[in-house]
Amino acid sequence: GDSVTQTEGPVTVSESESLIINCTYSATSIAYPNLFWYVRYPGEGLQLLLKVITAGQKGSSRGFEATYNKETTSFHLQKASVQESDSAVYYCALAQITGNTGKLIFGLGTTLQVQP
Amino acid sequence: AQTIHQWPVAEIKAVGSPLSLGCTIKGKSSPNLYWYWQATGGTLQQLFYSITVGQVESVVQLNLSASRPKDDQFILSTEKLLLSHSGFYLCAWSRQENSDYTFGSGTRLLVI
């Protein structure tokens, strides 16, 4: 079945350092699934951070970037300079679409702790 | 603008007691609705989905049930909680023609 594997947390970095959270996927039900990064800040629900639906394209939001690489089946999340407010849990996900409904397949989530 | 509201925010319940979690979506007619769940240390997984009032499909068997009594309301329930039901429950909606999901703020459930 489809699955998503991402960097095991927690990941601890200092403010202004660079960040990469790895994400690889396996999609057997669909050749080129839509790929997502979601974020959950402390005490809040899940928010969409960025989404890419076309292989080879890059998505960006709030200083984060991720490129859809179909050769390596990866969708790594990167940021050049993190801030303390980026501390959160980050989830990589792919979408299975069936007819007019669908399902998100999530990774386990990566807890990011940014130290001041 | 569409809003999604989940209740309660958190619950502590005894094993064997009943549970009802609610979700309401405002500002969007005929959305697809979903329940997701994350056990401690586990991943988020879809439990139920509904594409129309009165119809709910189960994705994962967890001795839970879901109902959609109104177009904008989705209820998750059980008559007898198990310890394994502890975790974080998220309601979500999407338009029927694409995969953009909007999630609620979630309910944290602890079964003791």
mmCIF file of C-alpha atoms in Angstrom:
data_model
loop_
_atom_site.group_PDB
_atom_site.id
_atom_site.type_symbol
_atom_site.label_atom_id
_atom_site.label_comp_id
_atom_site.label_asym_id
_atom_site.label_seq_id
_atom_site.Cartn_x
_atom_site.Cartn_y
_atom_site.Cartn_z
ATOM 1 C CA GLY A 1 0.000 0.000 0.000
ATOM 2 C CA ASP A 2 0.885 3.665 -0.057
ATOM 3 C CA SER A 3 3.133 4.954 2.696
ATOM 4 C CA VAL A 4 5.147 7.967 3.819
ATOM 5 C CA THR A 5 8.402 7.910 5.766
ATOM 6 C CA GLN A 6 9.891 11.017 7.318
ATOM 7 C CA THR A 7 12.740 12.049 9.607
ATOM 8 C CA GLU A 8 12.289 10.674 13.064
ATOM 9 C CA GLY A 9 12.141 13.383 15.698
ATOM 10 C CA PRO A 10 12.617 15.252 17.745
ATOM 11 C CA VAL A 11 14.846 17.483 15.685
ATOM 12 C CA THR A 12 16.539 20.277 17.615
ATOM 13 C CA VAL A 13 18.156 23.230 15.883
ATOM 14 C CA SER A 14 19.218 26.681 16.971
ATOM 15 C CA GLU A 15 17.520 29.810 15.744
ATOM 16 C CA SER A 16 18.826 31.043 12.366
ATOM 17 C CA GLU A 17 20.233 27.619 11.480
ATOM 18 C CA SER A 18 19.109 25.758 8.398
ATOM 19 C CA LEU A 19 16.682 22.856 8.510
ATOM 20 C CA ILE A 20 15.865 19.826 6.432
ATOM 21 C CA ILE A 21 13.214 17.256 7.276
ATOM 22 C CA ASN A 22 13.349 14.288 4.955
ATOM 23 C CA CYS A 23 10.263 12.716 3.453
ATOM 24 C CA THR A 24 10.052 9.800 1.048
ATOM 25 C CA TYR A 25 6.922 8.160 -0.212
ATOM 26 C CA SER A 26 5.748 4.958 -1.783
ATOM 27 C CA ALA A 27 2.679 5.229 -3.957
ATOM 28 C CA THR A 28 1.357 2.040 -5.506
ATOM 29 C CA SER A 29 -2.241 3.170 -6.034
ATOM 30 C CA ILE A 30 -1.404 6.302 -8.010
ATOM 31 C CA ALA A 31 1.647 7.178 -10.119
ATOM 32 C CA TYR A 32 2.010 10.833 -9.149
ATOM 33 C CA PRO A 33 0.157 11.594 -5.951
ATOM 34 C CA ASN A 34 -0.404 15.094 -4.622
ATOM 35 C CA LEU A 35 2.126 15.774 -1.858
ATOM 36 C CA PHE A 36 1.677 17.902 1.237
ATOM 37 C CA TRP A 37 3.392 19.244 4.289
ATOM 38 C CA TYR A 38 1.140 19.941 7.262
ATOM 39 C CA VAL A 39 2.131 21.607 10.521
ATOM 40 C CA ARG A 40 0.673 21.462 14.004
ATOM 41 C CA TYR A 41 1.724 24.250 16.331
ATOM 42 C CA PRO A 42 1.418 23.648 20.091
ATOM 43 C CA GLY A 43 -2.210 23.693 21.165
ATOM 44 C CA GLU A 44 -3.534 24.048 17.635
ATOM 45 C CA GLY A 45 -4.958 21.837 14.916
ATOM 46 C CA LEU A 46 -3.380 20.742 11.670
ATOM 47 C CA GLN A 47 -2.633 23.428 9.095
ATOM 48 C CA LEU A 48 -1.594 23.051 5.507
ATOM 49 C CA LEU A 49 1.937 24.386 5.092
ATOM 50 C CA LEU A 50 2.449 23.673 1.410
ATOM 51 C CA LYS A 51 1.250 21.451 -1.364
ATOM 52 C CA VAL A 52 2.666 20.328 -4.703
ATOM 53 C CA ILE A 53 0.638 18.416 -7.247
ATOM 54 C CA THR A 54 3.069 18.288 -10.175
ATOM 55 C CA ALA A 55 6.275 16.259 -10.198
ATOM 56 C CA GLY A 56 9.315 18.495 -10.543
ATOM 57 C CA GLN A 57 7.615 21.529 -9.041
ATOM 58 C CA LYS A 58 8.525 23.306 -5.826
ATOM 59 C CA GLY A 59 6.136 24.572 -3.204
ATOM 60 C CA SER A 60 6.950 27.286 -0.699
ATOM 61 C CA SER A 61 5.317 28.961 2.266
ATOM 62 C CA ARG A 62 6.486 30.894 5.322
ATOM 63 C CA GLY A 63 10.104 30.462 4.222
ATOM 64 C CA PHE A 64 9.768 26.672 3.874
ATOM 65 C CA GLU A 65 10.305 24.913 0.558
ATOM 66 C CA ALA A 66 9.786 21.392 -0.742
ATOM 67 C CA THR A 67 10.425 19.973 -4.209
ATOM 68 C CA TYR A 68 8.465 17.043 -5.622
ATOM 69 C CA ASN A 69 11.128 14.620 -6.879
ATOM 70 C CA LYS A 70 9.596 11.652 -8.655
ATOM 71 C CA GLU A 71 12.949 10.010 -9.390
ATOM 72 C CA THR A 72 13.830 9.688 -5.730
ATOM 73 C CA THR A 73 10.178 9.693 -4.570
ATOM 74 C CA SER A 74 11.056 12.419 -2.102
ATOM 75 C CA PHE A 75 9.522 15.635 -0.847
ATOM 76 C CA HIS A 76 12.015 17.012 1.671
ATOM 77 C CA LEU A 77 11.115 20.115 3.652
ATOM 78 C CA GLN A 78 13.781 22.813 3.920
ATOM 79 C CA LYS A 79 14.229 26.213 5.464
ATOM 80 C CA ALA A 80 17.329 28.344 5.271
ATOM 81 C CA SER A 81 16.954 30.039 8.650
ATOM 82 C CA VAL A 82 14.524 28.784 11.279
ATOM 83 C CA GLN A 83 12.870 30.855 13.971
ATOM 84 C CA GLU A 84 11.740 29.879 17.431
ATOM 85 C CA SER A 85 8.130 30.235 16.242
ATOM 86 C CA ASP A 86 8.727 27.361 13.794
ATOM 87 C CA SER A 87 8.721 24.907 16.698
ATOM 88 C CA ALA A 88 5.930 22.491 15.852
ATOM 89 C CA VAL A 89 5.181 19.003 14.548
ATOM 90 C CA TYR A 90 5.549 18.634 10.775
ATOM 91 C CA TYR A 91 3.745 15.951 8.795
ATOM 92 C CA CYS A 92 4.470 14.843 5.264
ATOM 93 C CA ALA A 93 1.486 13.345 3.454
ATOM 94 C CA LEU A 94 0.279 12.099 0.098
ATOM 95 C CA ALA A 95 -3.263 12.038 -1.208
ATOM 96 C CA GLN A 96 -5.033 8.967 -2.497
ATOM 97 C CA ILE A 97 -7.940 10.086 -4.646
ATOM 98 C CA THR A 98 -10.778 7.651 -5.302
ATOM 99 C CA GLY A 99 -13.652 8.990 -7.347
ATOM 100 C CA ASN A 100 -14.940 12.100 -5.605
ATOM 101 C CA THR A 101 -13.341 11.443 -2.257
ATOM 102 C CA GLY A 102 -9.857 10.759 -0.977
ATOM 103 C CA LYS A 103 -7.586 9.937 1.862
ATOM 104 C CA LEU A 104 -4.412 11.491 3.164
ATOM 105 C CA ILE A 105 -1.620 9.079 4.032
ATOM 106 C CA PHE A 106 0.589 10.680 6.676
ATOM 107 C CA GLY A 107 4.080 10.098 7.939
ATOM 108 C CA LEU A 108 4.620 9.773 11.678
ATOM 109 C CA GLY A 109 5.353 13.458 12.083
ATOM 110 C CA THR A 110 8.598 15.176 13.016
ATOM 111 C CA THR A 111 8.767 17.335 16.114
ATOM 112 C CA LEU A 112 10.933 20.390 15.537
ATOM 113 C CA GLN A 113 12.336 22.262 18.508
ATOM 114 C CA VAL A 114 14.046 25.542 17.747
ATOM 115 C CA GLN A 115 16.267 26.847 20.508
ATOM 116 C CA PRO A 116 16.713 30.607 20.958
ATOM 117 C CA ALA B 1 -15.268 31.990 4.674
ATOM 118 C CA GLN B 2 -15.533 28.387 5.738
ATOM 119 C CA THR B 3 -15.025 27.485 9.377
ATOM 120 C CA ILE B 4 -14.687 24.135 11.067
ATOM 121 C CA HIS B 5 -15.394 23.688 14.745
ATOM 122 C CA GLN B 6 -14.697 20.618 16.817
ATOM 123 C CA TRP B 7 -15.863 19.845 20.322
ATOM 124 C CA PRO B 8 -14.870 19.127 22.986
ATOM 125 C CA VAL B 9 -11.271 20.300 23.016
ATOM 126 C CA ALA B 10 -10.246 17.554 25.417
ATOM 127 C CA GLU B 11 -11.818 14.712 27.350
ATOM 128 C CA ILE B 12 -10.799 12.304 30.072
ATOM 129 C CA LYS B 13 -13.125 9.302 30.096
ATOM 130 C CA ALA B 14 -13.327 5.975 31.875
ATOM 131 C CA VAL B 15 -12.999 2.653 30.077
ATOM 132 C CA GLY B 16 -16.461 1.406 29.175
ATOM 133 C CA SER B 17 -18.072 4.837 29.165
ATOM 134 C CA PRO B 18 -19.713 6.331 26.063
ATOM 135 C CA LEU B 19 -18.168 8.997 23.857
ATOM 136 C CA SER B 20 -19.462 11.563 21.423
ATOM 137 C CA LEU B 21 -17.233 13.966 19.494
ATOM 138 C CA GLY B 22 -18.680 16.593 17.232
ATOM 139 C CA CYS B 23 -17.654 18.601 14.226
ATOM 140 C CA THR B 24 -19.477 21.398 12.404
ATOM 141 C CA ILE B 25 -18.559 23.025 9.105
ATOM 142 C CA LYS B 26 -19.976 26.407 8.217
ATOM 143 C CA GLY B 27 -19.852 28.225 4.911
ATOM 144 C CA LYS B 28 -19.613 25.231 2.586
ATOM 145 C CA SER B 29 -22.486 23.172 1.291
ATOM 146 C CA SER B 30 -22.157 19.440 0.651
ATOM 147 C CA PRO B 31 -18.538 19.055 1.762
ATOM 148 C CA ASN B 32 -16.771 15.731 2.043
ATOM 149 C CA LEU B 33 -16.228 15.103 5.742
ATOM 150 C CA TYR B 34 -13.576 12.991 7.455
ATOM 151 C CA TRP B 35 -12.496 11.758 10.864
ATOM 152 C CA TYR B 36 -8.798 11.177 11.449
ATOM 153 C CA TRP B 37 -7.142 9.744 14.546
ATOM 154 C CA GLN B 38 -3.640 9.634 15.903
ATOM 155 C CA ALA B 39 -2.676 7.320 18.732
ATOM 156 C CA THR B 40 0.283 8.333 20.879
ATOM 157 C CA GLY B 41 3.397 7.486 18.877
ATOM 158 C CA GLY B 42 1.343 6.586 15.822
ATOM 159 C CA THR B 43 0.479 8.288 12.598
ATOM 160 C CA LEU B 44 -2.671 10.105 11.614
ATOM 161 C CA GLN B 45 -5.059 7.724 9.914
ATOM 162 C CA GLN B 46 -8.445 8.201 8.366
ATOM 163 C CA LEU B 47 -11.271 6.500 10.266
ATOM 164 C CA PHE B 48 -14.409 7.551 8.380
ATOM 165 C CA TYR B 49 -15.500 9.630 5.456
ATOM 166 C CA SER B 50 -18.824 10.931 4.262
ATOM 167 C CA ILE B 51 -19.696 12.470 0.914
ATOM 168 C CA THR B 52 -23.351 13.143 1.674
ATOM 169 C CA VAL B 53 -25.840 13.398 4.512
ATOM 170 C CA GLY B 54 -26.744 10.079 6.052
ATOM 171 C CA GLN B 55 -23.943 8.158 4.372
ATOM 172 C CA VAL B 56 -20.751 7.280 6.201
ATOM 173 C CA GLU B 57 -18.030 4.873 5.127
ATOM 174 C CA SER B 58 -15.697 3.200 7.607
ATOM 175 C CA VAL B 59 -12.024 3.019 6.678
ATOM 176 C CA VAL B 60 -10.508 1.516 9.819
ATOM 177 C CA GLN B 61 -12.264 -0.727 12.329
ATOM 178 C CA LEU B 62 -11.737 0.618 15.828
ATOM 179 C CA ASN B 63 -15.085 -0.103 17.533
ATOM 180 C CA LEU B 64 -16.138 3.452 16.762
ATOM 181 C CA SER B 65 -19.008 4.715 14.672
ATOM 182 C CA ALA B 66 -19.729 7.933 12.837
ATOM 183 C CA SER B 67 -22.847 9.644 11.634
ATOM 184 C CA ARG B 68 -23.729 12.643 9.511
ATOM 185 C CA PRO B 69 -27.159 13.792 10.662
ATOM 186 C CA LYS B 70 -26.937 17.130 8.821
ATOM 187 C CA ASP B 71 -24.985 18.399 5.821
ATOM 188 C CA ASP B 72 -22.683 20.411 8.077
ATOM 189 C CA GLN B 73 -22.352 18.035 11.036
ATOM 190 C CA PHE B 74 -20.219 14.945 11.629
ATOM 191 C CA ILE B 75 -20.357 12.924 14.848
ATOM 192 C CA LEU B 76 -17.933 10.291 16.110
ATOM 193 C CA SER B 77 -19.160 8.028 18.874
ATOM 194 C CA THR B 78 -18.969 4.782 20.741
ATOM 195 C CA GLU B 79 -21.009 3.219 23.523
ATOM 196 C CA LYS B 80 -18.002 1.685 25.265
ATOM 197 C CA LEU B 81 -14.574 3.236 25.237
ATOM 198 C CA LEU B 82 -11.409 1.169 25.220
ATOM 199 C CA LEU B 83 -7.993 2.213 26.462
ATOM 200 C CA SER B 84 -6.819 1.996 22.865
ATOM 201 C CA HIS B 85 -9.180 4.806 21.863
ATOM 202 C CA SER B 86 -6.918 7.357 23.524
ATOM 203 C CA GLY B 87 -5.356 9.798 21.141
ATOM 204 C CA PHE B 88 -5.970 12.861 19.050
ATOM 205 C CA TYR B 89 -9.054 13.091 16.860
ATOM 206 C CA LEU B 90 -9.287 15.454 13.936
ATOM 207 C CA CYS B 91 -12.253 16.332 11.794
ATOM 208 C CA ALA B 92 -11.643 17.584 8.263
ATOM 209 C CA TRP B 93 -13.535 18.666 5.178
ATOM 210 C CA SER B 94 -12.732 18.928 1.511
ATOM 211 C CA ARG B 95 -14.472 19.997 -1.641
ATOM 212 C CA GLN B 96 -15.670 17.022 -3.578
ATOM 213 C CA GLU B 97 -13.610 17.816 -6.636
ATOM 214 C CA ASN B 98 -10.138 18.170 -5.161
ATOM 215 C CA SER B 99 -7.943 16.959 -2.369
ATOM 216 C CA ASP B 100 -7.495 20.153 -0.345
ATOM 217 C CA TYR B 101 -8.315 19.319 3.227
ATOM 218 C CA THR B 102 -9.101 21.731 6.045
ATOM 219 C CA PHE B 103 -8.747 20.362 9.543
ATOM 220 C CA GLY B 104 -10.350 21.323 12.820
ATOM 221 C CA SER B 105 -8.341 22.026 15.935
ATOM 222 C CA GLY B 106 -8.819 18.503 17.232
ATOM 223 C CA THR B 107 -9.976 16.709 20.359
ATOM 224 C CA ARG B 108 -7.499 15.128 22.711
ATOM 225 C CA LEU B 109 -8.979 12.039 24.364
ATOM 226 C CA LEU B 110 -7.536 10.151 27.300
ATOM 227 C CA VAL B 111 -9.206 6.925 28.324
ATOM 228 C CA ILE B 112 -8.336 5.698 31.815
#
